[in-house]
Short mmCIF file of C-alpha atoms in Angstrom, two decimals:
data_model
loop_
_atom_site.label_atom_id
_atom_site.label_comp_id
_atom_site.label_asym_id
_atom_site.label_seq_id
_atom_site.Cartn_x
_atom_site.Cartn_y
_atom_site.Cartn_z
CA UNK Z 1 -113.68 -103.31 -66.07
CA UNK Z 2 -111.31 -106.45 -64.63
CA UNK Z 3 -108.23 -106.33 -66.40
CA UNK Z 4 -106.82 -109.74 -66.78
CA UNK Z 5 -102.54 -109.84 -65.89
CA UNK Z 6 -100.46 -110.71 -68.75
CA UNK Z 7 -98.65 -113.70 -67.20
CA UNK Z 8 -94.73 -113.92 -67.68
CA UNK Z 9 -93.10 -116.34 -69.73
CA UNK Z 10 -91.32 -117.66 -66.96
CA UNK Z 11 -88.35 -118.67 -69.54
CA UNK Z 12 -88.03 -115.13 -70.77
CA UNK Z 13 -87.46 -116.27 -74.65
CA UNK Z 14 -88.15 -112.51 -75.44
CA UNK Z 15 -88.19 -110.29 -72.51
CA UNK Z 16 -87.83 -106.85 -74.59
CA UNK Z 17 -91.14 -108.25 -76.45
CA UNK Z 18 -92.77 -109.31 -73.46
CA UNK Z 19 -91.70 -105.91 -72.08
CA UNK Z 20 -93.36 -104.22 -74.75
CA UNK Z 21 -96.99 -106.02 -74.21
CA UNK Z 22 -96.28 -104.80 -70.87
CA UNK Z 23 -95.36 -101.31 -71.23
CA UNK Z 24 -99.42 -101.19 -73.50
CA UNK Z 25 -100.71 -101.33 -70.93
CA UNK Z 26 -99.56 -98.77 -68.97
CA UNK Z 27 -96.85 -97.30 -66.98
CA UNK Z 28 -97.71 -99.99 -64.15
CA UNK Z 29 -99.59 -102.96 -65.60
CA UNK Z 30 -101.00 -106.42 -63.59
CA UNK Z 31 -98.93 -109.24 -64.57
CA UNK Z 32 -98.68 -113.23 -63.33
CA UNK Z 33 -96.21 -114.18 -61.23
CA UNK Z 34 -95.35 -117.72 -61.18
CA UNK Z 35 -97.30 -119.58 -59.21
CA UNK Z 36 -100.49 -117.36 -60.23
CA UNK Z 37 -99.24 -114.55 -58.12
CA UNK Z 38 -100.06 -110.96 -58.83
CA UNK Z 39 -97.91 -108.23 -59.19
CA UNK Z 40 -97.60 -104.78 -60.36
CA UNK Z 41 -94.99 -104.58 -63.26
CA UNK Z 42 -93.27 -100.99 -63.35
CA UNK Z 43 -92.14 -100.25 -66.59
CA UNK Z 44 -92.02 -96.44 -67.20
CA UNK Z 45 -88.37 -94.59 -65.79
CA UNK Z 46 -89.53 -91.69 -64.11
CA UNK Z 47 -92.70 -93.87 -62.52
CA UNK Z 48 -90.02 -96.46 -61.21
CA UNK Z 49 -87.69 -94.15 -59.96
CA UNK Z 50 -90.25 -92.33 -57.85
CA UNK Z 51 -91.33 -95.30 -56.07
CA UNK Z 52 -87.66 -97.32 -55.59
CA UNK Z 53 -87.76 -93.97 -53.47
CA UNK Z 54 -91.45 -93.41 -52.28
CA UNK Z 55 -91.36 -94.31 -48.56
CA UNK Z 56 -94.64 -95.88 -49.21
CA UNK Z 57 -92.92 -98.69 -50.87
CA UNK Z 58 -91.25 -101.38 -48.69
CA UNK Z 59 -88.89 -104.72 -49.49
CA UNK Z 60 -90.42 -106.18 -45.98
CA UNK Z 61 -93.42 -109.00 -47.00
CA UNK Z 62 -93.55 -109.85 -43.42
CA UNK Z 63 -94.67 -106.03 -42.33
CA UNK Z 64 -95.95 -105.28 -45.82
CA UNK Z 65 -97.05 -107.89 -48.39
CA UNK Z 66 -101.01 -109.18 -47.44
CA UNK Z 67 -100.32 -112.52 -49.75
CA UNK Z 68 -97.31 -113.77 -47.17
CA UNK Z 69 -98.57 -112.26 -44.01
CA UNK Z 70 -101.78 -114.41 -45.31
CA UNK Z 71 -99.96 -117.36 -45.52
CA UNK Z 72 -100.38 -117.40 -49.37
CA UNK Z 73 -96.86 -117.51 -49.97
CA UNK Z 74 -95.17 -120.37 -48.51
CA UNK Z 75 -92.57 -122.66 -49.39
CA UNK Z 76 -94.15 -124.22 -51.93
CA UNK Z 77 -93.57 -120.87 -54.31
CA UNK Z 78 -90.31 -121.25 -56.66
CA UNK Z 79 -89.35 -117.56 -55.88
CA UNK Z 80 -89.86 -117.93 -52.03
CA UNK Z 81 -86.16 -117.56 -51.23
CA UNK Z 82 -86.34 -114.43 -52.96
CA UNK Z 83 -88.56 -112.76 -50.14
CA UNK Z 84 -87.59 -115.36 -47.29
CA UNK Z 85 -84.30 -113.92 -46.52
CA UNK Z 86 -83.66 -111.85 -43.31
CA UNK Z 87 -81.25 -109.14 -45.05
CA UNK Z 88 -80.72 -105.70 -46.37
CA UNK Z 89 -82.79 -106.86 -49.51
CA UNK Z 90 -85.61 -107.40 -47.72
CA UNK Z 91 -85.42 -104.75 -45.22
CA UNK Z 92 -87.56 -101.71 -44.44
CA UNK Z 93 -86.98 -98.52 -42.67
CA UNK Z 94 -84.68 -98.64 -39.62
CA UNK Z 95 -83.79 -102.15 -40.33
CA UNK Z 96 -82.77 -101.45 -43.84
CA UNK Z 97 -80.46 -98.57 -42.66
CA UNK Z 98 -79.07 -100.46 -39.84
CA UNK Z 99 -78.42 -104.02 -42.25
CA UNK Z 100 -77.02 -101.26 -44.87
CA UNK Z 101 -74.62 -99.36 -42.72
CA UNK Z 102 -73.37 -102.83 -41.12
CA UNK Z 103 -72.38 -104.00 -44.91
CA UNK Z 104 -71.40 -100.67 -46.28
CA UNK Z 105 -67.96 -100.62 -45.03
CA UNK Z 106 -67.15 -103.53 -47.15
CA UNK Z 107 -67.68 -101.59 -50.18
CA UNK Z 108 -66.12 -98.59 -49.67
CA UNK Z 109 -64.12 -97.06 -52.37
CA UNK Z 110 -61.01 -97.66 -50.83
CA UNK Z 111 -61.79 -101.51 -50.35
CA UNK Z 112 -63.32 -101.40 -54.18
CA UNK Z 113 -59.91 -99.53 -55.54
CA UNK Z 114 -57.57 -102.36 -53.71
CA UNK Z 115 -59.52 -105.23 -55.71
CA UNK Z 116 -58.21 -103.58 -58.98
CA UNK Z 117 -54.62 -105.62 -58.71
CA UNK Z 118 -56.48 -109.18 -58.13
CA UNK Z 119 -58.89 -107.98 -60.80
CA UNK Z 120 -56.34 -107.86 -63.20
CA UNK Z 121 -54.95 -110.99 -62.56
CA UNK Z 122 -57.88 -112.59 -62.42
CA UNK Z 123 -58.51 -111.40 -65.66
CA UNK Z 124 -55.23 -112.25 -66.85
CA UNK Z 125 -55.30 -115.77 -65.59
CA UNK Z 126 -58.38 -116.53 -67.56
CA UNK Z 127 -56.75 -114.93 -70.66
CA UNK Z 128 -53.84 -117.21 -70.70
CA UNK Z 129 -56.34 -120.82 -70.48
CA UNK Z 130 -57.98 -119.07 -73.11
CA UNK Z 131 -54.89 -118.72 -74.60
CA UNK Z 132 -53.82 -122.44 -74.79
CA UNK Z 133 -57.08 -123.21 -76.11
CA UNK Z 134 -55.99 -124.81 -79.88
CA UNK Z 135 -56.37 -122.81 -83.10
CA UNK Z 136 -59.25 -122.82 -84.44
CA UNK Z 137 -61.17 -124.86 -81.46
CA UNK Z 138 -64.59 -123.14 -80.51
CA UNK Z 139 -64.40 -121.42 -76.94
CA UNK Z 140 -67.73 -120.44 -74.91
CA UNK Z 141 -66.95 -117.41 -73.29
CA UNK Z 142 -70.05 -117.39 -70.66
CA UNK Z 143 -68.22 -119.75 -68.52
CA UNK Z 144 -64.83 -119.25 -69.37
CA UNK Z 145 -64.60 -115.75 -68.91
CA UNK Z 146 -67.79 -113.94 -67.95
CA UNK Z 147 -68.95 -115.86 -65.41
CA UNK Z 148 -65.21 -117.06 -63.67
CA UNK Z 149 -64.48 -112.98 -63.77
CA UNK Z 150 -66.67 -112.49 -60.83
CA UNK Z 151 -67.41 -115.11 -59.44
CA UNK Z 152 -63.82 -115.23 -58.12
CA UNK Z 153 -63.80 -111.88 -57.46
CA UNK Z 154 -66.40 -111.96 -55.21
CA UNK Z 155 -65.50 -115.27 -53.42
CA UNK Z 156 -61.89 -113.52 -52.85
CA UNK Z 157 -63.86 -110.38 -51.42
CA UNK Z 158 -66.10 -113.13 -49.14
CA UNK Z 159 -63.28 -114.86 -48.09
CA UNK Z 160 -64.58 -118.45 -49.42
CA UNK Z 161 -61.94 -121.27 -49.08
CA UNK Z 162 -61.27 -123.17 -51.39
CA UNK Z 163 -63.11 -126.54 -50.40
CA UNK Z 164 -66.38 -124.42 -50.70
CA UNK Z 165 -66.15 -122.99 -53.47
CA UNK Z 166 -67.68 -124.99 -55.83
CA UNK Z 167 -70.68 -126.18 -53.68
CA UNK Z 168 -71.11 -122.54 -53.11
CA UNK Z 169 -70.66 -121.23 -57.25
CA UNK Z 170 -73.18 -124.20 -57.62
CA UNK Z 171 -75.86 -122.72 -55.13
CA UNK Z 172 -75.58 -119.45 -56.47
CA UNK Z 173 -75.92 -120.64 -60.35
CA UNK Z 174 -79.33 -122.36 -59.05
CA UNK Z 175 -80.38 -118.90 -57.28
CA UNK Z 176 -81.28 -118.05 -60.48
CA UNK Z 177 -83.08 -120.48 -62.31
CA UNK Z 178 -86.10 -119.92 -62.75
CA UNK Z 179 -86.78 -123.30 -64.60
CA UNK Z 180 -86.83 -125.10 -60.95
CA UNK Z 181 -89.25 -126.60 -59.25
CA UNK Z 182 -90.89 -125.56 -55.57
CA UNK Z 183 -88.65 -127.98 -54.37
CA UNK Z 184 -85.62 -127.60 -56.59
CA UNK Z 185 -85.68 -123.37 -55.12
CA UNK Z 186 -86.53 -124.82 -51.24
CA UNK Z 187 -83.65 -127.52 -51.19
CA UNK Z 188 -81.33 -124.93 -53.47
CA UNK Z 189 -81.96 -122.29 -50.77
CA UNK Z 190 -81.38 -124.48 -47.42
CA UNK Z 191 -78.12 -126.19 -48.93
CA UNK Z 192 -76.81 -122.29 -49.83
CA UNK Z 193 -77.59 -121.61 -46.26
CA UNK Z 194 -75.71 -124.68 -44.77
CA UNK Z 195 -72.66 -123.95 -47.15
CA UNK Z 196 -72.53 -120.23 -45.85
CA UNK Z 197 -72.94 -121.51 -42.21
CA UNK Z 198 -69.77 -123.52 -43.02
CA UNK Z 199 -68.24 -120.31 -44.47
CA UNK Z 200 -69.33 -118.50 -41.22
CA UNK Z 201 -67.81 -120.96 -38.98
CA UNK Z 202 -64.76 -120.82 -40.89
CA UNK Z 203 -63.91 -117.65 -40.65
CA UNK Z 204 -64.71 -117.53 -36.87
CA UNK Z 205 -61.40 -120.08 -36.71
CA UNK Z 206 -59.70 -118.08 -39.36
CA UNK Z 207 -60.56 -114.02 -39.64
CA UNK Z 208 -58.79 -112.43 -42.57
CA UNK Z 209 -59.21 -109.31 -44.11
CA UNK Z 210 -62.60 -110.34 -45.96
CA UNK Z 211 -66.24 -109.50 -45.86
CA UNK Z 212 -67.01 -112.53 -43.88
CA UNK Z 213 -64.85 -111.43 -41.03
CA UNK Z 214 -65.54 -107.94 -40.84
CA UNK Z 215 -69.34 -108.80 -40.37
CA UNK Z 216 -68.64 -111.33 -37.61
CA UNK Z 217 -66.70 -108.85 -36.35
CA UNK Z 218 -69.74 -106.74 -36.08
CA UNK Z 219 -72.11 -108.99 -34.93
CA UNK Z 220 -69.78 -110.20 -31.73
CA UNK Z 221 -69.17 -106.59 -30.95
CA UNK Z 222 -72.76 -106.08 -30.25
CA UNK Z 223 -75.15 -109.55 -31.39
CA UNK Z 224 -78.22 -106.94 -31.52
CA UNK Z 225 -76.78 -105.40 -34.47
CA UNK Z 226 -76.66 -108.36 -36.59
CA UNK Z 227 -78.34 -111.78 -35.75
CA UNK Z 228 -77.07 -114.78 -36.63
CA UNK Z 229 -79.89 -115.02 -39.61
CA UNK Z 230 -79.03 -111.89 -40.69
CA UNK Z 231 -75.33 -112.46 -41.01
CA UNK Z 232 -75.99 -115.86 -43.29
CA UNK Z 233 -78.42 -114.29 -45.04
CA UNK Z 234 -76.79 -110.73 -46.12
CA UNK Z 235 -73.53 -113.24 -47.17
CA UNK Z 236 -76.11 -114.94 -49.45
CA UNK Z 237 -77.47 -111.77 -50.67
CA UNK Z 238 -74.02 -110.32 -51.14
CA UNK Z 239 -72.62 -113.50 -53.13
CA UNK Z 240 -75.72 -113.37 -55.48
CA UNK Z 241 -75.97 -109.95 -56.33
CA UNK Z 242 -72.12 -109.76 -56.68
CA UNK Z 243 -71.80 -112.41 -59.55
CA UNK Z 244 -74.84 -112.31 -61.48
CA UNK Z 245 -75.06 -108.69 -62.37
CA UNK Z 246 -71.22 -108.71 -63.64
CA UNK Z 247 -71.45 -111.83 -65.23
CA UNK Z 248 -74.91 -110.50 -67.07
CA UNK Z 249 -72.92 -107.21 -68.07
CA UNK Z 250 -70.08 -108.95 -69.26
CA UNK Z 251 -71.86 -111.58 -71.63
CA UNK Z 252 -74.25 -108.54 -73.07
CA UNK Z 253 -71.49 -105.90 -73.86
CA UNK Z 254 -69.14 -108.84 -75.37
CA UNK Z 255 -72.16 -109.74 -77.33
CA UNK Z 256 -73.32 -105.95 -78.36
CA UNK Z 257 -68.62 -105.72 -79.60
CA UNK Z 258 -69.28 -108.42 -81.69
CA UNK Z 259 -72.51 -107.92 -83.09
CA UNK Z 260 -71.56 -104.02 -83.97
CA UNK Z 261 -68.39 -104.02 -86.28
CA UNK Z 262 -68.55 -100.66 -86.64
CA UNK Z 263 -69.10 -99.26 -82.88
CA UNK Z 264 -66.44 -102.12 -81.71
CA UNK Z 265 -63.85 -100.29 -83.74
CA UNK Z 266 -65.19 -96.92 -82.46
CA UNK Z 267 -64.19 -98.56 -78.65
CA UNK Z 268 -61.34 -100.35 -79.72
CA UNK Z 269 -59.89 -97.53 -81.14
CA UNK Z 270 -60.14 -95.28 -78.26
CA UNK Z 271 -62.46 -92.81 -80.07
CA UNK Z 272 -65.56 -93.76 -77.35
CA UNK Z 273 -64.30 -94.68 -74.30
CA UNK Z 274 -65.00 -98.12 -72.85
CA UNK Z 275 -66.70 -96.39 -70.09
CA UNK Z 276 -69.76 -95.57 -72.46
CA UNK Z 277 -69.62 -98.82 -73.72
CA UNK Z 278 -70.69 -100.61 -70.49
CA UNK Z 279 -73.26 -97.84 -70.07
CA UNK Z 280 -75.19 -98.52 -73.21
CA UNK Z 281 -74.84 -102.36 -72.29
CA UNK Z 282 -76.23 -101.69 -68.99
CA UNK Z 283 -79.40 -98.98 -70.07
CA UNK Z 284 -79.74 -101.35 -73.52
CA UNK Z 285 -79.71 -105.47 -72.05
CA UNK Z 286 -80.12 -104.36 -67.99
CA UNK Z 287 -78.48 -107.46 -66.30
CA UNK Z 288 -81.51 -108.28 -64.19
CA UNK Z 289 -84.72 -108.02 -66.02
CA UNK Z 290 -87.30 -108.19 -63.75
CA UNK Z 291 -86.48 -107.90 -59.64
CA UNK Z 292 -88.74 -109.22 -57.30
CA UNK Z 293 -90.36 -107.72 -55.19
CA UNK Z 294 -91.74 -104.26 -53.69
CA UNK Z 295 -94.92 -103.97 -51.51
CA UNK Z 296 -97.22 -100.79 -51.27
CA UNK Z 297 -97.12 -99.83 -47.69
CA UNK Z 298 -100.21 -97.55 -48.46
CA UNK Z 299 -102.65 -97.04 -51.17
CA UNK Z 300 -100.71 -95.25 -54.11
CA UNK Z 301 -102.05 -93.55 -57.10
CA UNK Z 302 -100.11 -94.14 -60.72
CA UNK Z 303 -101.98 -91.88 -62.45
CA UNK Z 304 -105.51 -93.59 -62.98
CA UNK Z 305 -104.18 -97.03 -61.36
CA UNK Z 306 -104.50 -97.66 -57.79
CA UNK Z 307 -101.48 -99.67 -56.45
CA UNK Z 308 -103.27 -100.98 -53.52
CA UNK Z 309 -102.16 -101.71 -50.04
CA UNK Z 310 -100.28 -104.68 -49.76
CA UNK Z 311 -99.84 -105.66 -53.02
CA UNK Z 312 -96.74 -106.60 -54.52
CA UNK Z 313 -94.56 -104.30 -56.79
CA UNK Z 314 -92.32 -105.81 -59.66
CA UNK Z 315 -89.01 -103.14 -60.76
CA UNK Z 316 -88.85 -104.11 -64.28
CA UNK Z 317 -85.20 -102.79 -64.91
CA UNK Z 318 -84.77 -104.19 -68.72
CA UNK Z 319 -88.46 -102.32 -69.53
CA UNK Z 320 -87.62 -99.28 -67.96
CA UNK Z 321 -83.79 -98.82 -68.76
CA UNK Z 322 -85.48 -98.87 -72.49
CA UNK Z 323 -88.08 -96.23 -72.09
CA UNK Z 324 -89.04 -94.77 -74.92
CA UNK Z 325 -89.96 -91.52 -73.02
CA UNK Z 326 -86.69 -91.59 -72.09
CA UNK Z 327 -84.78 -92.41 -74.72
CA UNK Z 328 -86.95 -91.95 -77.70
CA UNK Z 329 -87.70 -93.85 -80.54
CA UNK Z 330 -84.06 -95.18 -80.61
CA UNK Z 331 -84.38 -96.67 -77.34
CA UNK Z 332 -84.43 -100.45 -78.16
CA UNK Z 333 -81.09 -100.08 -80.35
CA UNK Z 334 -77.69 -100.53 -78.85
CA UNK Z 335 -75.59 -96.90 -79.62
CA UNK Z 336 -72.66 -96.31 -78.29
CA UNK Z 337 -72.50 -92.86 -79.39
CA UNK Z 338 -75.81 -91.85 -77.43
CA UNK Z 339 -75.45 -89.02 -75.69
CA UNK Z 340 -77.85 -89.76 -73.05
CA UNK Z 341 -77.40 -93.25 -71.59
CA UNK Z 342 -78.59 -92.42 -68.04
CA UNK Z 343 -80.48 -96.15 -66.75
CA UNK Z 344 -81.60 -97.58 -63.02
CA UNK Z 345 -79.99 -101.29 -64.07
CA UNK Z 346 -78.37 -101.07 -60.84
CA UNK Z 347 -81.58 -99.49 -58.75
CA UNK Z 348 -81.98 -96.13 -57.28
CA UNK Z 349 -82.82 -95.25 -53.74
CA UNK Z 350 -82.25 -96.73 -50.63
CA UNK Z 351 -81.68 -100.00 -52.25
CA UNK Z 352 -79.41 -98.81 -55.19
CA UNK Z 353 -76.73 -101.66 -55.42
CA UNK Z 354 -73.70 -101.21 -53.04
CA UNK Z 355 -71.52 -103.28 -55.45
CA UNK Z 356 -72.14 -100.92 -58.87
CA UNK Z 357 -68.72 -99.28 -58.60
CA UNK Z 358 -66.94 -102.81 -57.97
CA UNK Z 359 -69.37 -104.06 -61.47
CA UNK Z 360 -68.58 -101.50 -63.25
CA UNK Z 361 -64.23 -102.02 -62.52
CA UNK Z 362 -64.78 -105.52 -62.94
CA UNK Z 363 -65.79 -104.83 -66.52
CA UNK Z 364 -64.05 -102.05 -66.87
CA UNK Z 365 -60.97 -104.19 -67.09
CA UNK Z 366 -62.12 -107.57 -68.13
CA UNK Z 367 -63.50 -106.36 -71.38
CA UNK Z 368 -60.67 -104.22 -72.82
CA UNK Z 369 -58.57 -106.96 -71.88
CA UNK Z 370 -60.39 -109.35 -73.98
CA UNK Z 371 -60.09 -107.22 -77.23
CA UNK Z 372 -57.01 -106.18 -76.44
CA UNK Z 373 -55.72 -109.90 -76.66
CA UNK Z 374 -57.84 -111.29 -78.96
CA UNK Z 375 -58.40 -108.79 -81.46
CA UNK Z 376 -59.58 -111.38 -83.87
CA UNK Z 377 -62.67 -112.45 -81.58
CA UNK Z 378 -65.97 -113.31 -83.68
CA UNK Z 379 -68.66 -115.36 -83.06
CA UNK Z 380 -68.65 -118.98 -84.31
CA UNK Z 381 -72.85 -119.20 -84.40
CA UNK Z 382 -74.68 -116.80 -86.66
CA UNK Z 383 -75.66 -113.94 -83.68
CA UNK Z 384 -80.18 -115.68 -84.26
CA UNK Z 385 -79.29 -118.61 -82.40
CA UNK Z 386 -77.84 -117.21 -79.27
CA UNK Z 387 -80.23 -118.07 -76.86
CA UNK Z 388 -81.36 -116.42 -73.72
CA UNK Z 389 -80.87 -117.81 -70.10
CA UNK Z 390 -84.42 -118.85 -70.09
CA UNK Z 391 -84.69 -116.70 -66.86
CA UNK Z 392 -87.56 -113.84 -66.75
CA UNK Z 393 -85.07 -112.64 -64.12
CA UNK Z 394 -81.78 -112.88 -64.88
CA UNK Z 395 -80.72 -111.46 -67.89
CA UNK Z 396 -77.94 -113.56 -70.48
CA UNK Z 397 -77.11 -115.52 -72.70
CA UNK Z 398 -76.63 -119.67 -71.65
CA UNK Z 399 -73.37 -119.46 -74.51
CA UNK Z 400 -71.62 -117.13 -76.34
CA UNK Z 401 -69.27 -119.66 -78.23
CA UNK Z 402 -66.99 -117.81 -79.92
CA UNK Z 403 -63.74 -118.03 -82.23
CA UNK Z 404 -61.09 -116.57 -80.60
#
């Protein structure tokens, strides 16, 4: 019997719902792409886990993926410059080791632990505009604070100057947005190209002591390491990744504080240590929901469903970080105090997220901060009418106005 996909909500109004109708069907289950595409949503832990590390599974469309190699996907598709790039995010094999061990060194945990003094004065530069903001005046701390946390952060790491940096924060808020047209994603994803080029070319003339110049370094050592599409392309990938999942993690653990009086003074206190709070925000509201996209490289059995070759593959963090099997019948509530919190938000495998250590010391300041100096924080909007980003990708809230 045909089994007709559930097609996403492509505004994700309820993604842990949608989730759910998901997970029904099965551990993998058909679902509709935009654009009518198919894809094979992966819901269940242990079943994701195996294949973000099953050799069988590949990030390439161009060696992989029968729809694009078909010419099915084009540039008319709104999440085409998700699988267009030439970078470590699309990679496969010895191209994915060589992209990953080029952009590695950037991420080290010695480069990670020297961002910890900008951090904090990032951090405490926001806090002080927040600061000045009059009594009583209603402050939304999406853009004020999580998104500005690291978004500078990773511009600083990128070595953006400051004439484009807010063509470039643009570019990378459209990445995102789901809501766009064909067009919208095409002309959002050549402009973010021509900006980096400009970024590129910058740092040619003026090498620092940045991402940006370490890479170029590389490449002009030896251009068959990295081409020239690579390089623009992995800067992309590293400026997207590096905001959204922060920003996401930020926005859902300030929201989880001050919707849980009673676990926020369990944190505050010192009694659970914020460390476990940014785990259960991460396992409980993963920052990206749904991550596009995986190709079988062979036929491969999930118990009685066939993942067939070339077919597409959709990692369904927010489903699986809540798995039930996992995490019991508990696992859709936020808990501070469970003892087993493990999650994939940030991947697993040969694509696990190089940046999770820098995330998790971004927030690992930025939110005790916050409480620290504004003990009195509450939300100014009953907690029903924050709204979602109206992403089935991204994972936020588009305000979280607040009373300081």
């Amino acid at each position: 019997m045909t089994v007709e996909p559930l097609v996403l909500d492509l505004t994700g109004a309820d993604i842990h719902a949608e989730n759910e109708r998901i997970r029904a069907r099965g551990p993998v289950a058909l679902v509709e792409l935009p654009g009518g595409v198919p894809a094979w949503s992966v819901t269940d832990a242990v079943v994701l886990e195996s294949l973000l590390s099953d050799s069988r599974v590949s990030k390439d469309p161009r060696q992989h993926w029968s729809a694009y190699m078909n010419g099915d996907i084009n540039e008319s598709w709104p999440l085409q410059p998700w699988v267009a790039a030439q970078n470590m995010f699309t990679a496969y094999g010895p191209d994915h080791r060589r992209l990953r061990k080029l952009v590695s060194p950037a991420f080290t945990n010695r480069r990670t632990a020297e961002m910890r003094p900008r951090i904090e004065a990032i951090v405490e530069d926001l806090l002080e505009r927040l600061g000045s903001m009059a009594p009583g005046e209603v402050v939304d701390l999406r853009p004020n604070y999580a998104y500005p946390v690291p978004i500078r952060v990773i511009s600083e790491l990128l070595g953006v100057p400051e004439h484009l940096d807010a063509d470039i924060h643009a570019c990378v808020d459209g990445f995102f947005d789901t809501s766009f047209t064909p067009e919208q994603a095409q002309a959002n994803f050549i402009e973010m190209g021509r900006l980096i080029g400009e970024l590129v070319a910058h740092r040619r003339e003026h090498p620092g002591d940045d991402i940006t110049s370490v890479l170029i370094a590389n490449r002009e050592e030896d251009g068959s390491r990295l081409s020239e599409t690579e390089l623009v392309d992995t800067l992309m990938l590293v400026i997207n990744a590096g905001h959204e999942t922060t920003q996401n993690l930020i926005d859902q653990a300030v929201v989880a504080m001050l919707t849980h009086p009673r676990q926020r003074a369990d944190v505050v206190s010192g009694r659970v240590p914020w460390a476990e709070l940014i785990e259960e925000s991460l396992r409980h509201q993963a920052p990206i929901a749904h991550l596009p996209l995986r190709y079988a490289v062979d036929d491969i059995a999930v118990g009685e469903t066939v993942i067939g070759k070339g077919e597409a593959i959709l990692a369904s963090y927010a489903a699986a970080c809540r798995d039930p099997r996992l995490h019991g019948e508990s696992a859709a509530e936020f808990d501070v105090h469970r003892k087993n919190k493990e999650h994939i938000a940030f991947g697993h495998g040969a694509h696990h997220c190089l940046g999770a250590p820098l995330a998790r010391m971004e927030a690992a300041i930025a939110l005790p901060a916050l409480f620290e100096r504004f003990p009195g924080l509450r939300l100014a909007v009953d907690p029903a009418e924050l709204r979602p980003l109206g992403s089935f990708l991204s994972n936020g809230h588009i305000s979280i106005p607040v009373y300081l």
